[in-house]
Amino acid sequence: MAQLPILRYPDPRLHTVAKPVQAVDPRIRMLISDMQETMYEAQGIGLAATQVDAHVRLIVIDVSEERNQPLVLINPVLAWASEERVKGDEGCLSVPGIYDGVERAAAVHVTALDGEGQSRTIEAEGLLAVCIQHEMDHLLGKVFVEYLSPLKRNRIKAKMLKQIKEERA
Ligand code: NI
């Protein structure tokens, strides 16, 4: 297992549209395990392959308090979304230190392959539903700050660029 570097907003590679996983082969299994290690180490609740510059439709999630309920979603497809919507603060490992309100469907059903390549449907609500939608956006090249106003987004962009510059200095 290895930790992978996480792309930081506004890195243009975060806007890449991911391609479907063709087969859950050893290379994908290795990516899953590296992404899980990266997510746990960074104390995130979800990570999309896009964020580690691997542009395939693969997501790892763990919203449990104990950090012991890993969930793997390969080629996820949104099967249903509730009309009811909720607005909550979101953060992202690619936009460290920034939290802001985003509106999402309160509940979703998603069909995906798991880490063994088995098809399953996940019925999610609450934090898990929000997390799945956030991560599926990454696979489409969308970062949560794109839901915010252009003013806020530009502020965040400037802050991130300053952070990155300071770290390199
Ligand atoms: Ni994110």
mmCIF file of C-alpha atoms and ligand atoms in Angstrom:
data_model
loop_
_atom_site.group_PDB
_atom_site.id
_atom_site.type_symbol
_atom_site.label_atom_id
_atom_site.label_comp_id
_atom_site.label_asym_id
_atom_site.label_seq_id
_atom_site.Cartn_x
_atom_site.Cartn_y
_atom_site.Cartn_z
ATOM 1 C CA MET A 1 0.000 0.000 0.000
ATOM 2 C CA ALA A 2 1.088 3.519 -0.651
ATOM 3 C CA GLN A 3 -0.224 6.950 0.066
ATOM 4 C CA LEU A 4 -0.971 8.941 -3.060
ATOM 5 C CA PRO A 5 -0.592 12.699 -3.547
ATOM 6 C CA ILE A 6 -3.974 14.462 -3.626
ATOM 7 C CA LEU A 7 -4.537 17.068 -6.346
ATOM 8 C CA ARG A 8 -5.323 20.486 -4.921
ATOM 9 C CA TYR A 9 -7.898 22.904 -6.277
ATOM 10 C CA PRO A 10 -7.540 24.787 -8.665
ATOM 11 C CA ASP A 11 -5.422 22.095 -10.359
ATOM 12 C CA PRO A 12 -6.986 21.750 -13.837
ATOM 13 C CA ARG A 13 -6.646 17.941 -13.680
ATOM 14 C CA LEU A 14 -9.528 17.972 -11.156
ATOM 15 C CA HIS A 15 -11.781 18.848 -14.091
ATOM 16 C CA THR A 16 -10.986 15.656 -16.012
ATOM 17 C CA VAL A 17 -13.987 13.427 -16.753
ATOM 18 C CA ALA A 18 -13.217 9.887 -15.545
ATOM 19 C CA LYS A 19 -13.602 6.813 -17.777
ATOM 20 C CA PRO A 20 -15.396 3.633 -16.720
ATOM 21 C CA VAL A 21 -13.321 0.916 -15.057
ATOM 22 C CA GLN A 22 -13.033 -1.906 -17.604
ATOM 23 C CA ALA A 23 -12.200 -4.722 -15.185
ATOM 24 C CA VAL A 24 -11.638 -5.036 -11.448
ATOM 25 C CA ASP A 25 -8.120 -6.365 -12.007
ATOM 26 C CA PRO A 26 -5.003 -6.301 -9.791
ATOM 27 C CA ARG A 27 -4.149 -2.789 -10.956
ATOM 28 C CA ILE A 28 -7.577 -1.491 -9.848
ATOM 29 C CA ARG A 29 -7.377 -3.435 -6.563
ATOM 30 C CA MET A 30 -4.028 -1.785 -5.887
ATOM 31 C CA LEU A 31 -5.526 1.640 -6.652
ATOM 32 C CA ILE A 32 -8.437 0.916 -4.266
ATOM 33 C CA SER A 33 -6.108 -0.027 -1.447
ATOM 34 C CA ASP A 34 -3.842 2.984 -2.045
ATOM 35 C CA MET A 35 -6.849 5.319 -2.178
ATOM 36 C CA GLN A 36 -8.215 3.903 1.084
ATOM 37 C CA GLU A 37 -4.869 4.394 2.791
ATOM 38 C CA THR A 38 -4.713 7.944 1.412
ATOM 39 C CA MET A 39 -8.263 8.737 2.578
ATOM 40 C CA TYR A 40 -7.753 7.363 6.104
ATOM 41 C CA GLU A 41 -4.388 9.088 6.469
ATOM 42 C CA ALA A 42 -5.917 12.421 5.398
ATOM 43 C CA GLN A 43 -8.917 11.801 7.703
ATOM 44 C CA GLY A 44 -11.362 12.225 4.856
ATOM 45 C CA ILE A 45 -14.722 10.485 4.511
ATOM 46 C CA GLY A 46 -14.440 10.001 0.760
ATOM 47 C CA LEU A 47 -11.979 10.117 -2.093
ATOM 48 C CA ALA A 48 -12.524 9.904 -5.842
ATOM 49 C CA ALA A 49 -9.845 8.522 -8.179
ATOM 50 C CA THR A 50 -9.865 11.888 -9.971
ATOM 51 C CA GLN A 51 -8.345 13.442 -6.841
ATOM 52 C CA VAL A 52 -5.281 11.200 -7.064
ATOM 53 C CA ASP A 53 -4.916 11.868 -10.790
ATOM 54 C CA ALA A 54 -6.274 8.440 -11.813
ATOM 55 C CA HIS A 55 -9.156 9.184 -14.131
ATOM 56 C CA VAL A 56 -11.364 6.123 -13.767
ATOM 57 C CA ARG A 57 -14.841 5.887 -12.207
ATOM 58 C CA LEU A 58 -13.800 4.709 -8.754
ATOM 59 C CA ILE A 59 -14.699 6.087 -5.328
ATOM 60 C CA VAL A 60 -13.751 5.037 -1.800
ATOM 61 C CA ILE A 61 -15.859 6.169 1.162
ATOM 62 C CA ASP A 62 -16.030 5.623 4.907
ATOM 63 C CA VAL A 63 -18.508 7.778 6.832
ATOM 64 C CA SER A 64 -18.390 5.629 9.987
ATOM 65 C CA GLU A 65 -17.197 7.127 13.283
ATOM 66 C CA GLU A 66 -14.947 4.123 13.868
ATOM 67 C CA ARG A 67 -13.378 4.380 10.390
ATOM 68 C CA ASN A 68 -13.955 0.682 9.840
ATOM 69 C CA GLN A 69 -16.724 0.561 7.220
ATOM 70 C CA PRO A 70 -14.978 1.113 3.912
ATOM 71 C CA LEU A 71 -17.210 1.327 0.884
ATOM 72 C CA VAL A 72 -15.965 0.980 -2.689
ATOM 73 C CA LEU A 73 -18.028 2.234 -5.637
ATOM 74 C CA ILE A 74 -16.868 1.370 -9.133
ATOM 75 C CA ASN A 75 -18.711 2.788 -12.168
ATOM 76 C CA PRO A 76 -21.449 4.272 -9.960
ATOM 77 C CA VAL A 77 -24.759 5.158 -11.598
ATOM 78 C CA LEU A 78 -27.377 7.294 -9.905
ATOM 79 C CA ALA A 79 -30.582 5.219 -10.022
ATOM 80 C CA TRP A 80 -32.783 7.523 -7.984
ATOM 81 C CA ALA A 81 -32.580 10.827 -6.105
ATOM 82 C CA SER A 82 -35.163 12.148 -3.656
ATOM 83 C CA GLU A 83 -37.019 15.338 -4.456
ATOM 84 C CA GLU A 84 -36.291 16.416 -0.921
ATOM 85 C CA ARG A 85 -33.075 18.384 -0.774
ATOM 86 C CA VAL A 86 -30.818 19.288 2.114
ATOM 87 C CA LYS A 87 -28.184 21.976 2.477
ATOM 88 C CA GLY A 88 -25.125 21.277 4.568
ATOM 89 C CA ASP A 89 -21.508 22.364 4.857
ATOM 90 C CA GLU A 90 -19.125 20.325 2.764
ATOM 91 C CA GLY A 91 -15.371 20.088 2.667
ATOM 92 C CA CYS A 92 -12.985 18.316 0.320
ATOM 93 C CA LEU A 93 -9.483 16.870 0.609
ATOM 94 C CA SER A 94 -8.661 18.777 -2.596
ATOM 95 C CA VAL A 95 -9.744 22.078 -1.015
ATOM 96 C CA PRO A 96 -8.243 21.809 2.484
ATOM 97 C CA GLY A 97 -9.611 24.078 5.205
ATOM 98 C CA ILE A 98 -12.642 25.260 3.201
ATOM 99 C CA TYR A 99 -16.193 24.378 4.258
ATOM 100 C CA ASP A 100 -19.315 25.808 2.681
ATOM 101 C CA GLY A 101 -22.971 25.051 2.132
ATOM 102 C CA VAL A 102 -24.082 22.913 -0.811
ATOM 103 C CA GLU A 103 -27.590 21.701 -1.591
ATOM 104 C CA ARG A 104 -27.965 18.002 -2.432
ATOM 105 C CA ALA A 105 -30.666 15.356 -2.714
ATOM 106 C CA ALA A 106 -31.467 14.105 0.802
ATOM 107 C CA ALA A 107 -31.434 10.461 -0.326
ATOM 108 C CA VAL A 108 -30.084 8.561 -3.337
ATOM 109 C CA HIS A 109 -29.975 5.030 -4.718
ATOM 110 C CA VAL A 110 -26.761 4.225 -6.545
ATOM 111 C CA THR A 111 -25.843 1.097 -8.461
ATOM 112 C CA ALA A 112 -22.133 0.280 -8.602
ATOM 113 C CA LEU A 113 -19.636 -2.548 -8.539
ATOM 114 C CA ASP A 114 -17.977 -3.185 -5.190
ATOM 115 C CA GLY A 115 -14.288 -3.944 -4.640
ATOM 116 C CA GLU A 116 -14.905 -7.575 -5.636
ATOM 117 C CA GLY A 117 -16.535 -6.551 -8.908
ATOM 118 C CA GLN A 118 -20.032 -7.514 -7.681
ATOM 119 C CA SER A 119 -22.935 -5.283 -8.678
ATOM 120 C CA ARG A 120 -24.887 -3.816 -5.781
ATOM 121 C CA THR A 121 -27.353 -1.039 -5.097
ATOM 122 C CA ILE A 122 -26.713 1.293 -2.197
ATOM 123 C CA GLU A 123 -29.646 3.115 -0.646
ATOM 124 C CA ALA A 124 -28.163 6.111 1.098
ATOM 125 C CA GLU A 125 -29.424 9.026 3.132
ATOM 126 C CA GLY A 126 -27.867 11.610 5.423
ATOM 127 C CA LEU A 127 -24.088 12.028 5.342
ATOM 128 C CA LEU A 128 -23.550 8.981 3.111
ATOM 129 C CA ALA A 129 -25.963 10.329 0.468
ATOM 130 C CA VAL A 130 -24.200 13.688 0.460
ATOM 131 C CA CYS A 131 -20.772 12.067 0.330
ATOM 132 C CA ILE A 132 -21.709 9.823 -2.613
ATOM 133 C CA GLN A 133 -23.034 12.814 -4.586
ATOM 134 C CA HIS A 134 -19.918 14.859 -3.779
ATOM 135 C CA GLU A 135 -17.604 12.042 -4.912
ATOM 136 C CA MET A 136 -19.632 11.280 -8.052
ATOM 137 C CA ASP A 137 -19.268 14.951 -8.987
ATOM 138 C CA HIS A 138 -15.467 14.535 -8.825
ATOM 139 C CA LEU A 139 -15.702 11.769 -11.447
ATOM 140 C CA LEU A 140 -17.406 14.297 -13.728
ATOM 141 C CA GLY A 141 -14.638 16.806 -13.100
ATOM 142 C CA LYS A 142 -16.691 18.889 -10.705
ATOM 143 C CA VAL A 143 -15.416 20.246 -7.377
ATOM 144 C CA PHE A 144 -17.946 21.348 -4.714
ATOM 145 C CA VAL A 145 -16.765 24.982 -4.802
ATOM 146 C CA GLU A 146 -18.323 25.200 -8.263
ATOM 147 C CA TYR A 147 -21.731 25.294 -6.542
ATOM 148 C CA LEU A 148 -20.717 28.472 -4.699
ATOM 149 C CA SER A 149 -20.968 32.024 -6.052
ATOM 150 C CA PRO A 150 -18.206 33.162 -8.448
ATOM 151 C CA LEU A 151 -17.107 35.651 -5.798
ATOM 152 C CA LYS A 152 -16.640 32.969 -3.146
ATOM 153 C CA ARG A 153 -15.029 30.624 -5.629
ATOM 154 C CA ASN A 154 -12.481 33.212 -6.695
ATOM 155 C CA ARG A 155 -11.647 33.939 -3.061
ATOM 156 C CA ILE A 156 -11.120 30.248 -2.427
ATOM 157 C CA LYS A 157 -8.995 29.930 -5.552
ATOM 158 C CA ALA A 158 -6.771 32.801 -4.451
ATOM 159 C CA LYS A 159 -6.478 31.351 -0.940
ATOM 160 C CA MET A 160 -5.507 27.917 -2.270
ATOM 161 C CA LEU A 161 -2.896 29.345 -4.650
ATOM 162 C CA LYS A 162 -1.417 31.370 -1.780
ATOM 163 C CA GLN A 163 -1.319 28.246 0.429
ATOM 164 C CA ILE A 164 0.428 26.211 -2.254
ATOM 165 C CA LYS A 165 2.933 28.999 -2.866
ATOM 166 C CA GLU A 166 3.704 29.335 0.840
ATOM 167 C CA GLU A 167 4.216 25.586 1.194
ATOM 168 C CA ARG A 168 6.728 25.628 -1.637
ATOM 169 C CA ALA A 169 8.610 28.643 -0.284
HETATM 170 NI NI NI B 1 -14.000 16.188 -2.600
#
